[in-house]
Amino acid sequence: MVNLLTSGLLTLIGLVLAIGGAWLVVVGGSWYYVLAGIAFLVMGVLSFKRKPVVLPLYAVFLVASLAWAVWEIGFDWWQLAPRGGLTVLIGLWLLTPWYRRTFDNSQRQPDAVAAPRRSLILEGSIVLSVIVAVYSMMNKPSEIDGTLRTKPVVEQPNLGGNVPEGEWHQYGRTPYGQRYSPLDQITPENVANLEQAWVYQTGDVKREDDVPETTYQVTPLKVGDTLYLCTPHSWAIAIDAETGREKWKFDPQIPQNSDRQHQTCRGVTYYKDPATSSSGPCTARVYLPTSDARLIALDADTGEICPSFGDEGTVHLETNMPYNPAGYYYSTSPPVAADGKIIIGGAVNDNYSVKSQSGVIRAFDIDTGELIWNWDSGNPEQTEPIPEGQTYTTNSPNSWSVSSADEDLGMIYVPLGNKVPDQLGMNRDENVEKYASSIVALSLETGQVQWVRQTVHHDLWDMDVPAQPALLDITDEDGEVVPALVGPTKQGDIYVLDRRTGEPIIPVTEVPAPGGAIPEDYTAPTQPVSGLTFMPEPLTGKDMWGLTLFDQMACRIAFHQLKYEGRYTPPSLQGTLVYPGNFGTFNWGSVAVDPERQTMFGMPTYLAFTSRLIPREDVPPSGSEKASEMGLNRNEGAPYAVEMGPFLSPIGIPCQAPPWGYVAGADLQAGEIAYKRKNGTVEDMTPLPLPFEVGVPGIGGPILTKSGLAFLGAAVDNYFRAYDAATGKQLWEARLPAGGQSTPMTYKTDDGAQYVLIVAGGHGSIGTKPGDYVIAYKLPE
């Protein structure tokens, strides 16, 4: 029975590998799998015939497989494991006494005891495999090991805005969006002692009828003794910064809508007129953007609506839109308070319909809600408020993320997205081709364009600029101080620009890009690449991954069936591999910059996606599906729909080899990456809680502190971590009760204690555990 089962298993493995391997060869892939399949078939036959030669033969196969694996990918444990795991396990089984006793013993004496045959060559091959595995575990071939400077370049850097050091007044702490705090009580030496100070639960939990991409991405503000935040269903809440006790809660009663692609809120905006010393109602305000396209002004002390703003406290963002289907337009990010104005963009459902709302950016009087200017990238010259009855441009590129502002220079810096549909470039006018997927500087006073820096030409990949630009002053090699902007992109480039002019401080070059668009479309012949970039190397067949040889082979077959010529391979009917994928290398979490040391800390993520164009006549009828960017995007009114999602194996894990996520540091003066370390474990990605440090995807953002610490949640393994900002080495972690896909913040209370805070509520797009937790940590007293 043992022989029969073993022989059957070897034969079955051989059949699967031979058939799949032949398919892989036909599509242009590696010959190893078909040869391995033949080897397994031969060994299955020999085993069935009880021939002991199967043992040395398997040893030769095992050594040859090991040599092939090392030749193909080197001493990388996570790459070697799927190539060698199954073969080594089978080798160990062949060495067991109960299998070896099944060999042909016809020559022995009738009354002799059957002794298991040994195979020193097979034993030696397994020992060699174990040695290679152990050596590979000690290697980190994908990492960069280096150190950033620890001494300040400038002693008194410009942090932007008049924010007390213990507070956090805007999304990125100040209008500069640096995500940098001058607090230094928590240090690399004592951060391991951090402990939970308090937990607050908002009560806003994910509902059964919510859309899949219901996420909690908020970064709270800290002003005085109060924290201000919002929730996925657009509640505004104020809590005591020292105790976590709720002060007030405002629920704008957002109606459920299955057409709303995102149900989230990244933050609120605080404002108090610096010229007033009064403390009456609504002298200090919290501005709440909602997922049903409202902007509501609330009294910061009570949570009551401020009726003097807009229409009884509300500005209706659907005003003057050319189309207004419910759920297609809303604001997920906090507006910018600058120059006496509240300035806001909006999110447009991706790939729903060509009849989408405008991506207009509007500036309202921060006290009255009166419209002061509007900048519509589809009609960029007309920035004075449009008259009643006129509408903004249909489907112009929008800004769904967070903008930054420099009041001294009089500019707001807007990250812009693309025109829907993202994957179809037909019928785009010259304004779309100029402004889509760019960083645009607008005048705070008039809304007129000051400069534009495009990061993708003729974007066919949803590579909108997703992140708030970070502003800081950089000292160049001649000692001159240059007002700079740091703009992370989905494709991995970090643009370091002179924020006065948009001209590169770190050079930007144009490189040839793949062609081959569908007949109705075209591709840009070149694409820009920054001199500071985290873009990945192009994928090849050897980069495909799996838990076993079988799913790895399936991924290699799928890889060769997709259209792929590197970054910017255009969409296709056969299916295109998009790498970096739609989540990007960087997303809305942006990067944190240190204005003293003039360095940056970020979380580059590498996860390939696929997209496939579907002709309109082949698109199935609309059903009752809920809104999502994954799966089928209908693109109503366009000649093609698009089906897209992560590039996954048949068992649902990424087809490309890990690491999928890192923490990284770069020198912004030199334009060089100092380190890149894999980040996060698969503990919450697998049925068993296995804390293997693989380097996992994530979405969220980091912060930096003066003491040289970086804090980051974001990864899909539900941990909150602290790092040495100079080296990227992890110094502390805390287990979270839900996904930590938000950007943390830090503040100080009146008793002198520094707190670090994160919101843990999960992220629908990546499937982390939902929740409603606000958690603060501090050092023990």
PDB file of N, CA and C in Angstrom, residues 275-335:
ATOM      1  N   ALA A 275      -6.562  86.519  14.031  1.00  0.00           N
ATOM      2  CA  ALA A 275      -6.680  87.941  14.381  1.00  0.00           C
ATOM      3  C   ALA A 275      -7.713  88.196  15.471  1.00  0.00           C
ATOM      4  N   THR A 276      -8.437  87.141  15.851  1.00  0.00           N
ATOM      5  CA  THR A 276      -9.471  87.349  16.874  1.00  0.00           C
ATOM      6  C   THR A 276      -9.079  86.675  18.179  1.00  0.00           C
ATOM      7  N   SER A 277      -9.427  87.322  19.261  1.00  0.00           N
ATOM      8  CA  SER A 277      -9.161  86.745  20.584  1.00  0.00           C
ATOM      9  C   SER A 277     -10.461  86.335  21.267  1.00  0.00           C
ATOM     10  N   SER A 278     -11.586  86.493  20.569  1.00  0.00           N
ATOM     11  CA  SER A 278     -12.873  86.154  21.167  1.00  0.00           C
ATOM     12  C   SER A 278     -13.044  84.644  21.238  1.00  0.00           C
ATOM     13  N   SER A 279     -14.011  84.222  22.016  1.00  0.00           N
ATOM     14  CA  SER A 279     -14.234  82.795  22.199  1.00  0.00           C
ATOM     15  C   SER A 279     -15.714  82.462  22.110  1.00  0.00           C
ATOM     16  N   GLY A 280     -16.440  83.217  21.301  1.00  0.00           N
ATOM     17  CA  GLY A 280     -17.870  82.974  21.152  1.00  0.00           C
ATOM     18  C   GLY A 280     -18.136  81.791  20.240  1.00  0.00           C
ATOM     19  N   PRO A 281     -19.410  81.511  19.998  1.00  0.00           N
ATOM     20  CA  PRO A 281     -19.763  80.395  19.135  1.00  0.00           C
ATOM     21  C   PRO A 281     -19.139  80.516  17.743  1.00  0.00           C
ATOM     22  N   CYS A 282     -18.557  79.431  17.279  1.00  0.00           N
ATOM     23  CA  CYS A 282     -18.008  79.302  15.921  1.00  0.00           C
ATOM     24  C   CYS A 282     -16.818  80.210  15.634  1.00  0.00           C
ATOM     25  N   THR A 283     -16.202  80.786  16.678  1.00  0.00           N
ATOM     26  CA  THR A 283     -14.941  81.498  16.417  1.00  0.00           C
ATOM     27  C   THR A 283     -13.833  80.496  16.087  1.00  0.00           C
ATOM     28  N   ALA A 284     -13.938  79.299  16.642  1.00  0.00           N
ATOM     29  CA  ALA A 284     -13.073  78.187  16.240  1.00  0.00           C
ATOM     30  C   ALA A 284     -13.971  77.139  15.607  1.00  0.00           C
ATOM     31  N   ARG A 285     -13.544  76.633  14.441  1.00  0.00           N
ATOM     32  CA  ARG A 285     -14.415  75.752  13.677  1.00  0.00           C
ATOM     33  C   ARG A 285     -13.703  74.452  13.272  1.00  0.00           C
ATOM     34  N   VAL A 286     -14.516  73.438  13.059  1.00  0.00           N
ATOM     35  CA  VAL A 286     -14.076  72.196  12.437  1.00  0.00           C
ATOM     36  C   VAL A 286     -14.890  72.037  11.161  1.00  0.00           C
ATOM     37  N   TYR A 287     -14.185  71.850  10.044  1.00  0.00           N
ATOM     38  CA  TYR A 287     -14.851  71.681   8.757  1.00  0.00           C
ATOM     39  C   TYR A 287     -14.842  70.199   8.393  1.00  0.00           C
ATOM     40  N   LEU A 288     -16.037  69.664   8.157  1.00  0.00           N
ATOM     41  CA  LEU A 288     -16.228  68.236   7.931  1.00  0.00           C
ATOM     42  C   LEU A 288     -16.618  67.984   6.475  1.00  0.00           C
ATOM     43  N   PRO A 289     -15.765  67.274   5.696  1.00  0.00           N
ATOM     44  CA  PRO A 289     -16.183  66.845   4.361  1.00  0.00           C
ATOM     45  C   PRO A 289     -16.966  65.542   4.481  1.00  0.00           C
ATOM     46  N   THR A 290     -17.993  65.379   3.700  1.00  0.00           N
ATOM     47  CA  THR A 290     -18.840  64.203   3.841  1.00  0.00           C
ATOM     48  C   THR A 290     -18.862  63.370   2.554  1.00  0.00           C
ATOM     49  N   SER A 291     -19.271  62.121   2.714  1.00  0.00           N
ATOM     50  CA  SER A 291     -19.328  61.232   1.557  1.00  0.00           C
ATOM     51  C   SER A 291     -20.594  61.398   0.740  1.00  0.00           C
ATOM     52  N   ASP A 292     -21.430  62.380   1.068  1.00  0.00           N
ATOM     53  CA  ASP A 292     -22.542  62.732   0.183  1.00  0.00           C
ATOM     54  C   ASP A 292     -22.382  64.167  -0.328  1.00  0.00           C
ATOM     55  N   ALA A 293     -21.109  64.586  -0.468  1.00  0.00           N
ATOM     56  CA  ALA A 293     -20.764  65.836  -1.166  1.00  0.00           C
ATOM     57  C   ALA A 293     -21.221  67.087  -0.452  1.00  0.00           C
ATOM     58  N   ARG A 294     -21.002  67.125   0.874  1.00  0.00           N
ATOM     59  CA  ARG A 294     -21.232  68.345   1.630  1.00  0.00           C
ATOM     60  C   ARG A 294     -19.955  68.767   2.339  1.00  0.00           C
ATOM     61  N   LEU A 295     -19.858  70.042   2.637  1.00  0.00           N
ATOM     62  CA  LEU A 295     -18.813  70.570   3.511  1.00  0.00           C
ATOM     63  C   LEU A 295     -19.531  71.327   4.615  1.00  0.00           C
ATOM     64  N   ILE A 296     -19.372  70.825   5.844  1.00  0.00           N
ATOM     65  CA  ILE A 296     -20.154  71.328   6.975  1.00  0.00           C
ATOM     66  C   ILE A 296     -19.221  72.011   7.964  1.00  0.00           C
ATOM     67  N   ALA A 297     -19.600  73.201   8.440  1.00  0.00           N
ATOM     68  CA  ALA A 297     -18.836  73.937   9.450  1.00  0.00           C
ATOM     69  C   ALA A 297     -19.449  73.686  10.818  1.00  0.00           C
ATOM     70  N   LEU A 298     -18.611  73.276  11.782  1.00  0.00           N
ATOM     71  CA  LEU A 298     -19.064  72.962  13.138  1.00  0.00           C
ATOM     72  C   LEU A 298     -18.309  73.806  14.150  1.00  0.00           C
ATOM     73  N   ASP A 299     -18.974  74.147  15.236  1.00  0.00           N
ATOM     74  CA  ASP A 299     -18.318  74.819  16.347  1.00  0.00           C
ATOM     75  C   ASP A 299     -17.335  73.832  16.983  1.00  0.00           C
ATOM     76  N   ALA A 300     -16.061  74.234  17.071  1.00  0.00           N
ATOM     77  CA  ALA A 300     -15.040  73.333  17.583  1.00  0.00           C
ATOM     78  C   ALA A 300     -15.252  72.993  19.054  1.00  0.00           C
ATOM     79  N   ASP A 301     -15.931  73.836  19.793  1.00  0.00           N
ATOM     80  CA  ASP A 301     -16.142  73.588  21.223  1.00  0.00           C
ATOM     81  C   ASP A 301     -17.350  72.707  21.508  1.00  0.00           C
ATOM     82  N   THR A 302     -18.370  72.774  20.651  1.00  0.00           N
ATOM     83  CA  THR A 302     -19.632  72.092  20.961  1.00  0.00           C
ATOM     84  C   THR A 302     -20.063  71.073  19.921  1.00  0.00           C
ATOM     85  N   GLY A 303     -19.542  71.172  18.698  1.00  0.00           N
ATOM     86  CA  GLY A 303     -20.006  70.311  17.625  1.00  0.00           C
ATOM     87  C   GLY A 303     -21.292  70.771  16.983  1.00  0.00           C
ATOM     88  N   GLU A 304     -21.781  71.949  17.377  1.00  0.00           N
ATOM     89  CA  GLU A 304     -22.997  72.494  16.778  1.00  0.00           C
ATOM     90  C   GLU A 304     -22.683  73.086  15.402  1.00  0.00           C
ATOM     91  N   ILE A 305     -23.669  73.026  14.506  1.00  0.00           N
ATOM     92  CA  ILE A 305     -23.491  73.587  13.166  1.00  0.00           C
ATOM     93  C   ILE A 305     -23.363  75.106  13.241  1.00  0.00           C
ATOM     94  N   CYS A 306     -22.477  75.671  12.415  1.00  0.00           N
ATOM     95  CA  CYS A 306     -22.284  77.124  12.342  1.00  0.00           C
ATOM     96  C   CYS A 306     -23.163  77.674  11.214  1.00  0.00           C
ATOM     97  N   PRO A 307     -24.306  78.252  11.517  1.00  0.00           N
ATOM     98  CA  PRO A 307     -25.274  78.630  10.474  1.00  0.00           C
ATOM     99  C   PRO A 307     -24.805  79.758   9.570  1.00  0.00           C
ATOM    100  N   SER A 308     -23.765  80.497   9.984  1.00  0.00           N
ATOM    101  CA  SER A 308     -23.305  81.613   9.148  1.00  0.00           C
ATOM    102  C   SER A 308     -22.470  81.146   7.966  1.00  0.00           C
ATOM    103  N   PHE A 309     -22.149  79.878   7.905  1.00  0.00           N
ATOM    104  CA  PHE A 309     -21.331  79.343   6.821  1.00  0.00           C
ATOM    105  C   PHE A 309     -22.233  78.696   5.785  1.00  0.00           C
ATOM    106  N   GLY A 310     -22.124  79.160   4.537  1.00  0.00           N
ATOM    107  CA  GLY A 310     -22.856  78.553   3.446  1.00  0.00           C
ATOM    108  C   GLY A 310     -24.353  78.592   3.654  1.00  0.00           C
ATOM    109  N   ASP A 311     -25.002  77.481   3.340  1.00  0.00           N
ATOM    110  CA  ASP A 311     -26.444  77.336   3.481  1.00  0.00           C
ATOM    111  C   ASP A 311     -26.743  76.736   4.846  1.00  0.00           C
ATOM    112  N   GLU A 312     -26.913  77.598   5.844  1.00  0.00           N
ATOM    113  CA  GLU A 312     -27.185  77.159   7.222  1.00  0.00           C
ATOM    114  C   GLU A 312     -26.131  76.170   7.714  1.00  0.00           C
ATOM    115  N   GLY A 313     -24.874  76.485   7.399  1.00  0.00           N
ATOM    116  CA  GLY A 313     -23.764  75.679   7.895  1.00  0.00           C
ATOM    117  C   GLY A 313     -23.185  74.710   6.895  1.00  0.00           C
ATOM    118  N   THR A 314     -23.734  74.642   5.699  1.00  0.00           N
ATOM    119  CA  THR A 314     -23.316  73.637   4.725  1.00  0.00           C
ATOM    120  C   THR A 314     -23.063  74.268   3.360  1.00  0.00           C
ATOM    121  N   VAL A 315     -21.969  73.878   2.736  1.00  0.00           N
ATOM    122  CA  VAL A 315     -21.733  74.158   1.326  1.00  0.00           C
ATOM    123  C   VAL A 315     -22.014  72.871   0.561  1.00  0.00           C
ATOM    124  N   HIS A 316     -22.843  72.975  -0.469  1.00  0.00           N
ATOM    125  CA  HIS A 316     -23.235  71.810  -1.258  1.00  0.00           C
ATOM    126  C   HIS A 316     -22.296  71.691  -2.457  1.00  0.00           C
ATOM    127  N   LEU A 317     -21.473  70.640  -2.453  1.00  0.00           N
ATOM    128  CA  LEU A 317     -20.409  70.529  -3.448  1.00  0.00           C
ATOM    129  C   LEU A 317     -20.918  70.062  -4.809  1.00  0.00           C
ATOM    130  N   GLU A 318     -22.165  69.605  -4.885  1.00  0.00           N
ATOM    131  CA  GLU A 318     -22.699  69.215  -6.191  1.00  0.00           C
ATOM    132  C   GLU A 318     -23.134  70.430  -7.012  1.00  0.00           C
ATOM    133  N   THR A 319     -23.089  71.626  -6.428  1.00  0.00           N
ATOM    134  CA  THR A 319     -23.522  72.844  -7.127  1.00  0.00           C
ATOM    135  C   THR A 319     -22.706  73.048  -8.401  1.00  0.00           C
ATOM    136  N   ASN A 320     -23.408  73.343  -9.508  1.00  0.00           N
ATOM    137  CA  ASN A 320     -22.808  73.624 -10.819  1.00  0.00           C
ATOM    138  C   ASN A 320     -22.137  72.422 -11.462  1.00  0.00           C
ATOM    139  N   MET A 321     -22.416  71.231 -10.951  1.00  0.00           N
ATOM    140  CA  MET A 321     -21.872  70.036 -11.599  1.00  0.00           C
ATOM    141  C   MET A 321     -22.710  69.695 -12.834  1.00  0.00           C
ATOM    142  N   PRO A 322     -22.068  69.218 -13.907  1.00  0.00           N
ATOM    143  CA  PRO A 322     -22.824  68.906 -15.126  1.00  0.00           C
ATOM    144  C   PRO A 322     -23.723  67.686 -14.962  1.00  0.00           C
ATOM    145  N   TYR A 323     -23.293  66.747 -14.139  1.00  0.00           N
ATOM    146  CA  TYR A 323     -24.086  65.559 -13.840  1.00  0.00           C
ATOM    147  C   TYR A 323     -24.031  65.350 -12.337  1.00  0.00           C
ATOM    148  N   ASN A 324     -25.087  64.769 -11.796  1.00  0.00           N
ATOM    149  CA  ASN A 324     -25.099  64.613 -10.348  1.00  0.00           C
ATOM    150  C   ASN A 324     -25.801  63.330  -9.892  1.00  0.00           C
ATOM    151  N   PRO A 325     -25.397  62.185 -10.431  1.00  0.00           N
ATOM    152  CA  PRO A 325     -25.974  60.948  -9.894  1.00  0.00           C
ATOM    153  C   PRO A 325     -25.463  60.720  -8.473  1.00  0.00           C
ATOM    154  N   ALA A 326     -26.353  60.374  -7.563  1.00  0.00           N
ATOM    155  CA  ALA A 326     -25.971  60.203  -6.157  1.00  0.00           C
ATOM    156  C   ALA A 326     -24.912  59.124  -6.024  1.00  0.00           C
ATOM    157  N   GLY A 327     -23.900  59.417  -5.200  1.00  0.00           N
ATOM    158  CA  GLY A 327     -22.862  58.444  -4.923  1.00  0.00           C
ATOM    159  C   GLY A 327     -21.677  58.495  -5.856  1.00  0.00           C
ATOM    160  N   TYR A 328     -21.735  59.351  -6.886  1.00  0.00           N
ATOM    161  CA  TYR A 328     -20.633  59.394  -7.847  1.00  0.00           C
ATOM    162  C   TYR A 328     -19.573  60.437  -7.489  1.00  0.00           C
ATOM    163  N   TYR A 329     -19.904  61.370  -6.583  1.00  0.00           N
ATOM    164  CA  TYR A 329     -18.972  62.461  -6.252  1.00  0.00           C
ATOM    165  C   TYR A 329     -19.070  62.759  -4.768  1.00  0.00           C
ATOM    166  N   TYR A 330     -17.924  62.941  -4.124  1.00  0.00           N
ATOM    167  CA  TYR A 330     -17.874  63.195  -2.684  1.00  0.00           C
ATOM    168  C   TYR A 330     -16.457  63.599  -2.327  1.00  0.00           C
ATOM    169  N   SER A 331     -16.264  63.978  -1.086  1.00  0.00           N
ATOM    170  CA  SER A 331     -14.927  64.362  -0.637  1.00  0.00           C
ATOM    171  C   SER A 331     -14.477  63.392   0.446  1.00  0.00           C
ATOM    172  N   THR A 332     -13.345  62.754   0.222  1.00  0.00           N
ATOM    173  CA  THR A 332     -12.799  61.813   1.203  1.00  0.00           C
ATOM    174  C   THR A 332     -11.640  62.400   1.995  1.00  0.00           C
ATOM    175  N   SER A 333     -11.150  63.560   1.591  1.00  0.00           N
ATOM    176  CA  SER A 333      -9.957  64.134   2.212  1.00  0.00           C
ATOM    177  C   SER A 333     -10.256  65.510   2.791  1.00  0.00           C
ATOM    178  N   PRO A 334      -9.532  65.900   3.831  1.00  0.00           N
ATOM    179  CA  PRO A 334      -9.787  67.207   4.449  1.00  0.00           C
ATOM    180  C   PRO A 334      -9.379  68.349   3.535  1.00  0.00           C
ATOM    181  N   PRO A 335     -10.178  69.412   3.518  1.00  0.00           N
ATOM    182  CA  PRO A 335      -9.785  70.590   2.734  1.00  0.00           C
ATOM    183  C   PRO A 335      -8.638  71.334   3.394  1.00  0.00           C
TER     184      PRO A 335
END
